[in-house]
Coordinates of C-alpha atoms and ligand atoms in Angstrom, one line a residue:
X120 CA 79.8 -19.9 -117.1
X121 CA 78.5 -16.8 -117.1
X122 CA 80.1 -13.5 -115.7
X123 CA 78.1 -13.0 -112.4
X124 CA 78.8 -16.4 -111.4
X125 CA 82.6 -15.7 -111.5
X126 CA 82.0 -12.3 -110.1
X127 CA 80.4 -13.7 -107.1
X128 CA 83.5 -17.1 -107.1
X129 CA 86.3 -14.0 -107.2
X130 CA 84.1 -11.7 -104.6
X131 CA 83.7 -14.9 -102.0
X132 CA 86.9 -16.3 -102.1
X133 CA 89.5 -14.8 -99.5
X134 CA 93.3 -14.5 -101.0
X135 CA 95.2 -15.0 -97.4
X136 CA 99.1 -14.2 -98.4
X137 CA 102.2 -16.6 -97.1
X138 CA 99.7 -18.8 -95.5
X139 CA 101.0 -22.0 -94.6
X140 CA 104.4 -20.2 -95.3
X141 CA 105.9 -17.3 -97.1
X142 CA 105.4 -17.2 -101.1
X143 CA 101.9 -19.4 -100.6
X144 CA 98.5 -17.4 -101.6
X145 CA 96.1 -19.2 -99.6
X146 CA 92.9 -19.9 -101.6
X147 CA 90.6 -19.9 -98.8
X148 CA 87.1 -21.3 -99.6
X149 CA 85.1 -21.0 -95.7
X150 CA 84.4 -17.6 -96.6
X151 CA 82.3 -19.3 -100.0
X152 CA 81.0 -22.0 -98.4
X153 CA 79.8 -19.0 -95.7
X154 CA 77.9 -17.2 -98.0
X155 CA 74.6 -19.0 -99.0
X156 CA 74.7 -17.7 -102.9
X157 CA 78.1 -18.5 -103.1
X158 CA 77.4 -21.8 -101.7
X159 CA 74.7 -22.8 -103.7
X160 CA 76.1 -21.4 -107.2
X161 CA 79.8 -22.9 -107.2
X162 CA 77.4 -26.9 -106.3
X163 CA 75.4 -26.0 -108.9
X164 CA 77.8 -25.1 -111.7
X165 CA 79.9 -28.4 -110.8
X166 CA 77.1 -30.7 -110.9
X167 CA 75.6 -29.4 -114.5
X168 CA 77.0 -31.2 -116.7
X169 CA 76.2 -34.0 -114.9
X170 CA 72.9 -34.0 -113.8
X171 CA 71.0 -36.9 -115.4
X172 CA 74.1 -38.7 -116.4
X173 CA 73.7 -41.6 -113.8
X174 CA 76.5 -40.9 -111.8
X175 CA 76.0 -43.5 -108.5
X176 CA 79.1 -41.6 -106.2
X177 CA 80.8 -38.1 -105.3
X178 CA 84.2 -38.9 -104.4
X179 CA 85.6 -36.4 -102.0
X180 CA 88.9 -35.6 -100.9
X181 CA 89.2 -34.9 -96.9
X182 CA 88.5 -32.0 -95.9
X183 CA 87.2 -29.6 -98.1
X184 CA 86.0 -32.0 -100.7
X185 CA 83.8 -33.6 -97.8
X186 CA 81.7 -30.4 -97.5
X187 CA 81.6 -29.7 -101.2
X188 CA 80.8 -33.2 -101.9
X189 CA 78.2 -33.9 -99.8
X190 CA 75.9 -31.3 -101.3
X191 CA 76.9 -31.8 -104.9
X192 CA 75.8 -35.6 -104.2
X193 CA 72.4 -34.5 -102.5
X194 CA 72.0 -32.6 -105.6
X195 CA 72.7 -35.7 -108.0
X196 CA 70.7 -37.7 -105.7
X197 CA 73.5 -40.0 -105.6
X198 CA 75.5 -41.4 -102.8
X199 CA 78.9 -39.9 -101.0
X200 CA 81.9 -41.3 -100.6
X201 CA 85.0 -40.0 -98.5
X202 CA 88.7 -40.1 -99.2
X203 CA 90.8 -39.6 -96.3
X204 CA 94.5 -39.4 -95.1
X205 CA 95.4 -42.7 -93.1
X206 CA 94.5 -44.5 -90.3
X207 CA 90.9 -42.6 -90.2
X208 CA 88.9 -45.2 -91.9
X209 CA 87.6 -48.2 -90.0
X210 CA 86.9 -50.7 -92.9
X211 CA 89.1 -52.5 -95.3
X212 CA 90.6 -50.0 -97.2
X213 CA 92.8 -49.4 -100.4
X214 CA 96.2 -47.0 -99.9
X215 CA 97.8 -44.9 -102.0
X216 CA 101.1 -43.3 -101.2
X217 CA 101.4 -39.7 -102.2
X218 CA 104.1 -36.9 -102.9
X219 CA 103.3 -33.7 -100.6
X220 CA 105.5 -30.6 -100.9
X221 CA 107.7 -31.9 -98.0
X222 CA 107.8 -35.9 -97.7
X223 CA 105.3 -38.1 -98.4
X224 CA 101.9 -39.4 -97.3
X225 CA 99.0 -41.8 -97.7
X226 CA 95.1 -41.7 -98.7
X227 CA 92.6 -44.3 -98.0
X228 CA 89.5 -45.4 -99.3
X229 CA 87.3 -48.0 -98.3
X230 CA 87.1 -51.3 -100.7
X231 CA 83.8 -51.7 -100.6
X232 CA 82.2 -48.3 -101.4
X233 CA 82.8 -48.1 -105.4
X234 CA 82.3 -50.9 -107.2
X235 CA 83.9 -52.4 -110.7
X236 CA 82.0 -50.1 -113.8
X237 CA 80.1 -47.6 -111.6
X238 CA 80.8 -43.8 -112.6
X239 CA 82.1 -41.7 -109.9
X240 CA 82.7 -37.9 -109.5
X241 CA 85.8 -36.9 -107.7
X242 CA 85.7 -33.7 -106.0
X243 CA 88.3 -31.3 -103.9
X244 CA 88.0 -27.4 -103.7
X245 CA 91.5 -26.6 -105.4
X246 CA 94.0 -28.1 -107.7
X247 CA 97.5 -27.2 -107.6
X248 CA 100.4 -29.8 -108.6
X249 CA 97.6 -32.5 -109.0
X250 CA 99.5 -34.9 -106.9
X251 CA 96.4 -35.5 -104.0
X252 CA 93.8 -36.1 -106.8
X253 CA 96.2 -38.0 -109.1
X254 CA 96.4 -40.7 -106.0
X255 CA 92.7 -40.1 -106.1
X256 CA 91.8 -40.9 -109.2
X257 CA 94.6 -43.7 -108.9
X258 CA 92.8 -45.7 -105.8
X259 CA 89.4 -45.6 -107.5
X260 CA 90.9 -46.3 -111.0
X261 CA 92.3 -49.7 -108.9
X262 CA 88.8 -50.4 -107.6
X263 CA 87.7 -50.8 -111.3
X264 CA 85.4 -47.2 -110.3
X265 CA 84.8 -45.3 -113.6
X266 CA 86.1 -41.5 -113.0
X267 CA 83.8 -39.7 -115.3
X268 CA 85.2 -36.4 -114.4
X269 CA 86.8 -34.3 -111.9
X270 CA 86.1 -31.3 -110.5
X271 CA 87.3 -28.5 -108.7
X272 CA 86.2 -24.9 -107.5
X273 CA 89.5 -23.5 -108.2
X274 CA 92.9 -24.2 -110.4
X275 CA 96.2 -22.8 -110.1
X276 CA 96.9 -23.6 -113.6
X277 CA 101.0 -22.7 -113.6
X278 CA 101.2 -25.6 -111.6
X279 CA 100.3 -28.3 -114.2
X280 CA 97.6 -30.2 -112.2
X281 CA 95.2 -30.5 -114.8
X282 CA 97.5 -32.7 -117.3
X283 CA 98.3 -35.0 -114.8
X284 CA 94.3 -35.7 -114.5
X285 CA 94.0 -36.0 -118.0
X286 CA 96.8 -38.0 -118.6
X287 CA 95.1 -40.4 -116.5
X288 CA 92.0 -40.4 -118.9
X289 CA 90.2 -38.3 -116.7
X290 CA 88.3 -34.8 -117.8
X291 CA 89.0 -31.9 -115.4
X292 CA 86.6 -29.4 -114.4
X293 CA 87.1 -25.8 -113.0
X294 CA 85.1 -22.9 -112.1
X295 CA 88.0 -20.0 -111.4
X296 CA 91.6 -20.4 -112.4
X297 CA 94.4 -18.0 -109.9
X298 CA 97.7 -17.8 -111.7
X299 CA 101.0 -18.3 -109.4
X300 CA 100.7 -20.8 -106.2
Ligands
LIG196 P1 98.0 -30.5 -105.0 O1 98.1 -31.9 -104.6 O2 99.3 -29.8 -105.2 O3 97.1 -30.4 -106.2 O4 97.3 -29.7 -103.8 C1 95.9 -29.8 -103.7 C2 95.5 -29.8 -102.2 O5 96.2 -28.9 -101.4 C3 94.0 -29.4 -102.1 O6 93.4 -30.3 -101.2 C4 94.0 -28.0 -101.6 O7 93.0 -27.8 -100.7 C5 95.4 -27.7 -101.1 N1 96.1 -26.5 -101.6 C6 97.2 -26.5 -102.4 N2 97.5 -25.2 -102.7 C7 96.6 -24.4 -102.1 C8 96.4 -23.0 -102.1 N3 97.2 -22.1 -102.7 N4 95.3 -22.5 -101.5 C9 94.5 -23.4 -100.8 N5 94.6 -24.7 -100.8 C10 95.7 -25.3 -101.4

């Protein structure tokens, strides 16, 4: 990637301090998606390596990964397909339970929008302990969904989220890694 690109990532992202709660550096990404060169850059850098590749779907994790995955999929010329926390989608669904920092909770996806073979791209805006895209990768790796990669604007890399992609035989992709939480 080259530098300007990162300059304008680290210039666009706001750093909000104990945000949900004290010792949390809130990554937040409105303030990028805000600013139209900011915008535009971080979709095209993700989708590179993948333009031409046939990928059919963008995966994206609720919320954020709606509004990056949306245009990364217009740009692929592909379709979009939503991952959401339960109870929100009206279709048969697949669930997956996940491990949150307090308790537990569930993801859904609809059964019939990947199908057995087809590559996906699974997209959310940061990745911390990988536990909400593990589950991710999980529910479309059930579906039969090939997960050709996935990909995140930022990584907080002391928190081992990438291995736990990997490990699932899955290649991660970042634009700007933060260190600490
Ligand atoms: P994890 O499951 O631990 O990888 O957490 C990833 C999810 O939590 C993503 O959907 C992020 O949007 C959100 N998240 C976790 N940590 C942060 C942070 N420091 N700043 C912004 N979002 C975060």
């Amino acid at each position: 990637m080259d530098s300007s690109l990162l300059k304008t990532l680290q210039e666009s992202i706001r750093d909000i301090p104990d945000y949900p709660k004290p010792g949390i550096m809130f990554r937040d990404i409105t303030t990028l998606l805000g600013n139209a060169r900011a915008f535009r850059r971080s979709v095209d850098e993700l989708v590179h390596p993948y333009s031409g590749t046939g990928i059919k779907k963008v995966v994206g994790i609720e919320a954020r990964g709606f509004i990056l995955g949306g245009a990364m999929a217009h740009q692929l010329s592909c379709g979009f397909v939503p991952i959401r926390k339960k109870g929100k989608l009206p279709h048969d669904t697949v669930k997956i339970a996940y491990s949150l920092e307090y308790g537990v909770d569930e993801m859904e996806l609809h059964r019939d929008a990947v199908h057995k073979g087809e590559p996906v791209l699974l997209v959310d805006d940061l990745i911390a302990t990988g536990g909400t895209a593990e589950a991710a990768v999980k529910l479309l790796q059930q579906l039969g969904a090939n997960v050709v990669a996935a990909c995140f604007v930022i990584d907080l890399p002391d928190l081992g989220g990438r291995k736990k992609i990997e490990d699932l035989g899955v290649p991660v992709r970042t634009l700007i890694e933060y260190s600490g939480h």
